Coordinates of C-alpha atoms in Angstrom, one line a residue:
M1 CA -26.5 4.1 33.7
T2 CA -29.0 4.8 36.5
A3 CA -32.6 5.6 35.9
S4 CA -32.2 9.1 37.4
R5 CA -29.2 9.8 35.1
R6 CA -31.2 8.6 32.0
T7 CA -34.1 10.9 33.1
L8 CA -31.7 13.9 33.4
L9 CA -30.2 13.2 30.0
A10 CA -33.6 12.8 28.4
A11 CA -34.7 16.1 29.9
A12 CA -31.5 17.8 28.6
L13 CA -32.1 16.4 25.1
C14 CA -35.6 17.7 25.1
T15 CA -34.4 21.2 26.1
A16 CA -31.8 21.2 23.4
L17 CA -34.3 20.2 20.7
A18 CA -36.7 22.9 21.9
A19 CA -33.9 25.5 21.6
A20 CA -33.0 24.3 18.1
T21 CA -36.7 24.4 17.0
P22 CA -38.0 27.9 17.5
W23 CA -41.7 26.9 17.2
A24 CA -41.4 24.1 19.7
Q25 CA -44.3 24.3 22.2
A26 CA -46.0 22.3 25.0
A27 CA -48.3 19.6 23.8
D28 CA -51.4 21.4 25.3
A29 CA -50.3 24.9 24.2
P30 CA -52.6 26.5 21.5
L31 CA -51.3 27.3 18.0
I32 CA -50.8 31.0 17.8
I33 CA -51.8 32.8 14.6
M34 CA -51.0 36.4 14.2
V35 CA -53.3 38.5 12.0
G36 CA -52.1 41.7 10.3
G37 CA -55.1 43.7 11.6
I38 CA -57.7 41.3 12.8
N39 CA -60.7 43.6 12.2
K40 CA -59.9 44.2 8.5
I41 CA -62.5 42.6 6.3
I42 CA -59.7 41.1 4.1
Y43 CA -58.7 39.0 7.2
L44 CA -62.2 38.2 8.3
P45 CA -61.8 34.5 7.7
A46 CA -59.5 34.3 10.8
K47 CA -62.1 35.5 13.3
L48 CA -65.0 33.8 11.4
T49 CA -63.3 30.4 11.5
E50 CA -63.0 30.8 15.3
A51 CA -66.6 32.0 15.7
L52 CA -68.0 29.1 13.6
G53 CA -66.1 26.6 15.7
Y54 CA -64.2 25.1 12.8
F55 CA -60.9 25.1 14.7
K56 CA -62.5 23.1 17.5
D57 CA -64.1 20.8 14.9
E58 CA -60.6 19.9 13.7
G59 CA -59.5 19.3 17.3
L60 CA -57.3 22.5 17.3
A61 CA -56.8 25.0 20.1
V62 CA -56.0 28.3 18.3
E63 CA -55.2 31.7 19.7
L64 CA -55.6 34.7 17.4
Q65 CA -53.4 37.7 18.0
S66 CA -53.4 41.0 16.1
Q67 CA -50.7 43.2 14.7
P68 CA -51.5 46.5 12.8
A69 CA -49.2 45.7 9.8
G70 CA -48.4 42.4 8.1
V71 CA -44.7 43.1 8.2
D72 CA -44.7 43.0 12.0
A73 CA -46.6 39.7 12.0
E74 CA -44.1 38.3 9.5
N75 CA -41.2 39.1 11.9
Q76 CA -43.0 37.2 14.7
L77 CA -43.3 34.2 12.5
I78 CA -39.6 34.2 11.5
A79 CA -38.6 34.5 15.1
G80 CA -40.7 31.5 15.9
A81 CA -43.0 33.3 18.3
V82 CA -46.1 32.3 16.4
Q83 CA -46.9 29.2 14.3
G84 CA -48.8 31.0 11.5
V85 CA -49.7 34.4 10.1
V86 CA -52.8 35.7 8.4
G87 CA -51.3 38.2 6.0
F88 CA -50.6 38.9 2.3
Y89 CA -49.2 36.1 0.2
D90 CA -46.6 38.4 -1.4
H91 CA -44.5 38.2 1.9
T92 CA -43.7 34.6 1.0
I93 CA -41.9 35.7 -2.2
D94 CA -40.2 38.7 -0.5
L95 CA -38.9 36.4 2.3
Q96 CA -37.6 33.8 -0.1
S97 CA -35.5 36.4 -1.7
K98 CA -34.0 36.9 1.8
G99 CA -33.3 33.2 2.3
K100 CA -36.5 32.4 4.3
E101 CA -38.9 29.7 3.2
I102 CA -42.5 30.6 4.0
E103 CA -45.6 29.1 2.3
A104 CA -49.3 29.9 2.1
I105 CA -51.4 26.9 2.9
A106 CA -54.8 28.5 2.6
V107 CA -55.6 31.5 0.4
F108 CA -58.5 33.8 1.3
C109 CA -58.5 36.5 -1.3
K110 CA -57.8 36.3 -5.1
V111 CA -57.4 40.1 -5.2
P112 CA -55.8 42.5 -2.7
G113 CA -59.0 44.0 -1.4
E114 CA -57.1 47.2 -1.0
V115 CA -58.1 50.6 -2.2
E116 CA -55.9 53.6 -3.0
M117 CA -57.8 56.5 -1.6
V118 CA -57.2 60.2 -2.3
S119 CA -58.2 62.9 0.2
T120 CA -61.1 65.1 -1.0
K121 CA -58.8 68.1 -0.5
A122 CA -56.1 66.7 -2.8
A123 CA -58.5 65.1 -5.3
P124 CA -58.7 68.1 -7.8
T125 CA -55.0 67.7 -8.6
F126 CA -54.7 64.0 -7.8
K127 CA -56.8 62.2 -10.4
S128 CA -54.6 59.1 -11.0
M129 CA -51.4 57.5 -9.7
A130 CA -49.7 59.5 -12.4
D131 CA -50.3 62.5 -10.2
A132 CA -48.5 61.0 -7.2
K133 CA -45.4 63.0 -7.7
G134 CA -44.7 65.3 -4.8
K135 CA -47.4 63.6 -2.7
T136 CA -47.2 61.8 0.6
L137 CA -48.9 58.4 0.5
G138 CA -50.0 56.4 3.5
V139 CA -49.2 52.7 4.0
T140 CA -49.8 50.5 6.9
G141 CA -46.1 50.0 7.5
L142 CA -42.8 50.1 5.5
G143 CA -42.1 46.7 4.2
S144 CA -45.9 45.9 4.2
S145 CA -47.9 44.7 1.2
T146 CA -49.5 48.2 1.0
E147 CA -46.0 49.5 0.3
F148 CA -45.4 46.8 -2.4
L149 CA -48.6 47.6 -4.2
T150 CA -48.3 51.4 -3.8
R151 CA -44.9 51.4 -5.4
Y152 CA -46.0 49.2 -8.2
L153 CA -49.1 51.3 -9.0
A154 CA -47.0 54.4 -9.1
A155 CA -44.2 52.9 -11.2
R156 CA -46.8 51.6 -13.7
Q157 CA -47.9 55.2 -14.2
G158 CA -44.3 56.4 -14.7
V159 CA -43.8 57.8 -11.2
A160 CA -40.4 56.9 -9.6
S161 CA -40.1 56.0 -5.9
K162 CA -37.9 59.1 -5.3
D163 CA -40.7 61.4 -6.6
Y164 CA -43.1 60.8 -3.7
S165 CA -43.0 59.9 0.0
L166 CA -44.5 57.0 2.0
L167 CA -45.7 57.4 5.5
P168 CA -46.6 54.5 7.7
V169 CA -50.0 55.4 9.3
G170 CA -51.4 52.0 10.2
A171 CA -55.1 51.3 9.4
G172 CA -58.5 52.2 10.6
N173 CA -58.7 55.3 12.8
T174 CA -55.1 56.2 12.4
F175 CA -55.4 56.1 8.6
I176 CA -58.5 58.2 8.8
A177 CA -56.8 60.7 11.1
A178 CA -53.9 61.0 8.7
I179 CA -56.2 61.8 5.8
K180 CA -58.2 64.4 7.8
Q181 CA -55.0 66.1 9.1
D182 CA -53.6 66.2 5.6
R183 CA -50.5 64.3 6.7
I184 CA -51.1 62.1 3.6
Q185 CA -52.8 63.1 0.4
G186 CA -53.6 59.6 -0.5
G187 CA -53.1 56.1 0.8
M188 CA -53.9 52.4 0.6
T189 CA -56.4 50.9 3.0
T190 CA -59.1 48.3 3.2
E191 CA -62.7 47.9 4.3
P192 CA -64.4 49.0 6.4
T193 CA -62.1 52.0 6.5
V194 CA -62.9 52.7 2.8
S195 CA -66.6 52.9 3.4
Q196 CA -66.1 55.1 6.5
L197 CA -64.1 57.6 4.5
L198 CA -66.6 57.6 1.6
K199 CA -69.5 58.1 4.0
S200 CA -67.8 61.0 5.8
G201 CA -66.7 62.6 2.5
D202 CA -63.1 62.8 3.5
A203 CA -61.7 60.8 0.7
K204 CA -62.5 59.3 -2.7
V205 CA -61.5 56.1 -4.5
L206 CA -58.5 56.4 -6.8
V207 CA -57.6 52.8 -7.5
D208 CA -60.0 49.9 -6.5
L209 CA -58.4 46.5 -5.9
R210 CA -61.5 45.0 -4.3
T211 CA -62.7 43.4 -7.6
E212 CA -61.2 41.1 -10.2
Q213 CA -61.9 43.7 -12.9
G214 CA -60.3 46.5 -11.0
T215 CA -57.3 44.4 -10.1
N216 CA -56.8 43.2 -13.7
A217 CA -56.9 46.7 -14.9
A218 CA -54.5 48.1 -12.4
I219 CA -52.1 45.2 -12.0
G220 CA -52.6 43.0 -15.1
G221 CA -53.8 39.8 -13.4
L222 CA -55.2 38.3 -10.2
Y223 CA -53.1 39.1 -7.1
P224 CA -53.7 36.5 -4.4
A225 CA -53.5 38.3 -1.1
A226 CA -54.9 37.5 2.3
S227 CA -53.8 34.0 3.3
L228 CA -52.6 31.8 6.1
Y229 CA -48.8 31.3 5.7
V230 CA -46.4 29.3 7.9
Q231 CA -42.7 28.3 7.8
N232 CA -42.2 25.5 5.3
A233 CA -40.2 23.6 7.9
W234 CA -43.0 23.9 10.4
A235 CA -45.6 22.5 8.0
A236 CA -43.3 19.6 7.0
S237 CA -42.8 18.7 10.7
H238 CA -46.4 19.3 11.7
P239 CA -48.4 18.0 8.7
E240 CA -51.5 17.0 10.7
Q241 CA -51.8 20.4 12.3
A242 CA -51.2 22.2 8.9
G243 CA -53.9 20.1 7.3
K244 CA -56.4 20.8 10.0
L245 CA -55.7 24.5 9.8
A246 CA -56.1 24.5 6.0
R247 CA -59.3 22.5 6.1
A248 CA -60.8 24.7 8.8
F249 CA -60.2 27.8 6.7
A250 CA -61.5 26.0 3.5
R251 CA -64.8 25.4 5.4
T252 CA -65.0 29.1 6.2
M253 CA -64.5 30.1 2.6
A254 CA -67.4 27.9 1.6
Y255 CA -69.5 29.4 4.4
I256 CA -68.8 33.0 3.2
H257 CA -70.1 32.1 -0.3
S258 CA -73.2 30.4 1.0
H259 CA -74.4 33.1 3.5
T260 CA -75.3 36.7 3.3
A261 CA -73.3 39.7 4.5
E262 CA -76.0 40.2 7.2
Q263 CA -75.6 36.6 8.4
I264 CA -71.8 36.9 8.5
T265 CA -71.9 40.2 10.4
E266 CA -73.9 38.5 13.2
L267 CA -70.9 36.4 13.9
V268 CA -68.2 39.1 14.3
P269 CA -67.5 41.0 17.5
R270 CA -69.5 44.2 17.9
D271 CA -66.4 46.4 18.0
Y272 CA -65.7 45.4 14.4
Y273 CA -68.6 47.7 13.3
G274 CA -69.2 49.9 16.4
S275 CA -72.3 52.0 16.2
D276 CA -72.7 51.6 12.4
K277 CA -73.6 48.0 11.7
E278 CA -75.3 48.9 8.4
L279 CA -72.1 50.5 7.1
Y280 CA -70.2 47.3 8.0
V281 CA -72.7 45.2 6.1
Q282 CA -72.4 47.4 3.1
A283 CA -68.6 47.2 3.2
L284 CA -68.8 43.4 3.6
K285 CA -71.1 43.1 0.6
A286 CA -68.7 45.1 -1.5
S287 CA -65.9 42.7 -0.4
L288 CA -67.5 39.3 -0.7
P289 CA -66.5 38.8 -4.4
M290 CA -62.8 39.0 -3.6
F291 CA -62.8 35.8 -1.4
T292 CA -61.9 32.4 -2.8
T293 CA -64.5 29.7 -2.6
D294 CA -62.1 26.9 -1.5
A295 CA -58.9 28.5 0.0
K296 CA -56.9 27.3 -3.0
M297 CA -54.3 29.4 -4.8
P298 CA -55.8 31.0 -7.9
V299 CA -54.1 29.8 -11.1
G300 CA -51.6 32.4 -12.4
G301 CA -51.8 34.4 -9.2
P302 CA -48.2 33.7 -7.9
E303 CA -46.7 34.8 -11.3
T304 CA -48.5 38.1 -11.1
V305 CA -47.3 38.7 -7.5
L306 CA -43.7 37.9 -8.6
K307 CA -44.0 40.3 -11.5
V308 CA -45.2 43.1 -9.2
L309 CA -42.4 42.6 -6.6
A310 CA -39.6 42.1 -9.2
T311 CA -40.6 45.5 -10.8
Y312 CA -39.0 47.6 -8.0
K313 CA -37.3 45.1 -5.6
P314 CA -33.8 44.3 -6.9
Q315 CA -33.4 41.5 -4.4
V316 CA -36.5 39.7 -5.8
K317 CA -35.6 40.4 -9.5
G318 CA -32.1 39.2 -9.0
K319 CA -33.1 35.9 -7.4
N320 CA -34.3 32.7 -9.0
I321 CA -37.6 32.6 -7.0
D322 CA -39.1 29.1 -6.8
L323 CA -42.8 29.8 -6.6
S324 CA -43.6 26.2 -5.8
K325 CA -42.1 26.7 -2.4
T326 CA -44.2 29.8 -1.6
Y327 CA -47.6 28.1 -1.5
T328 CA -49.3 24.6 -1.5
N329 CA -52.8 23.3 -1.9
A330 CA -51.8 19.9 -0.6
Y331 CA -53.0 20.5 3.0
L332 CA -56.5 21.4 1.9
T333 CA -57.3 17.8 1.0
A334 CA -54.8 15.5 2.5
R335 CA -55.8 13.8 5.8
Q336 CA -53.1 12.6 8.0
P337 CA -53.5 9.3 9.9

């Protein structure tokens, strides 16, 4: 066989392997991580890790991209368009029920950090999730974690899914507009949107999932949420990169718990807080307790998430979910040669 023929065959083989592996990328291409709303405080570790230079310290080139809802980012991961997603851990369980193996390799939040808000106009007759019947409730997107949690909170108060409507309204300004325009009477959102609505007086807190106490009361246990998840097969074939990503985020979690909200705010882009930096600092202070200290999965958390999803999702309840395949702490400590 001639040298030129061997070269052509080798090139053809490489092309075939790239086609068979959806996440195949050029050696110098950055890892792409999609974030389900990059300016949400629950996902702050993504931008903060970049700002602190921890990706670079690990020798990684990382490109952060943003999608308004976690379900959209999840679809990009399954398609192989991105290597990782910063989104809610519960997607790993939901996707396993559909035959997809996704695992969280770094966990940022031990509670959802979400808040079910009720518009001030609707508040007199909407005092708990038991009053959700006949209401339209906002979620970031259908199939998102906000839908999972909203349905569970309503079901726990005896309100069936058929008795209320869900409307995807995104987050931030689009959520605020939906509240003000009375397109939704309540809805689930995060900081800093929560603090903005409270300051303007357009909405009140109905269910608070920013704290362990509030989450335990509403859900019955810790609910690990914001995390970095990847395809299991990608992590298995790229253990060095997976380990570097996990360790970079673990350093960020330690940083969050050793610095003030004011110090952390100095590292985020100005457009995260706009003209009201003080409000952002207040929102961040209210959120700091929800973050893990070491990026590890909280003990008992996966079981709580499975319980929530199985309550109203027949495809989850009917499957023998293997929680050990939905997360791992192994990459946080293991160093590859």
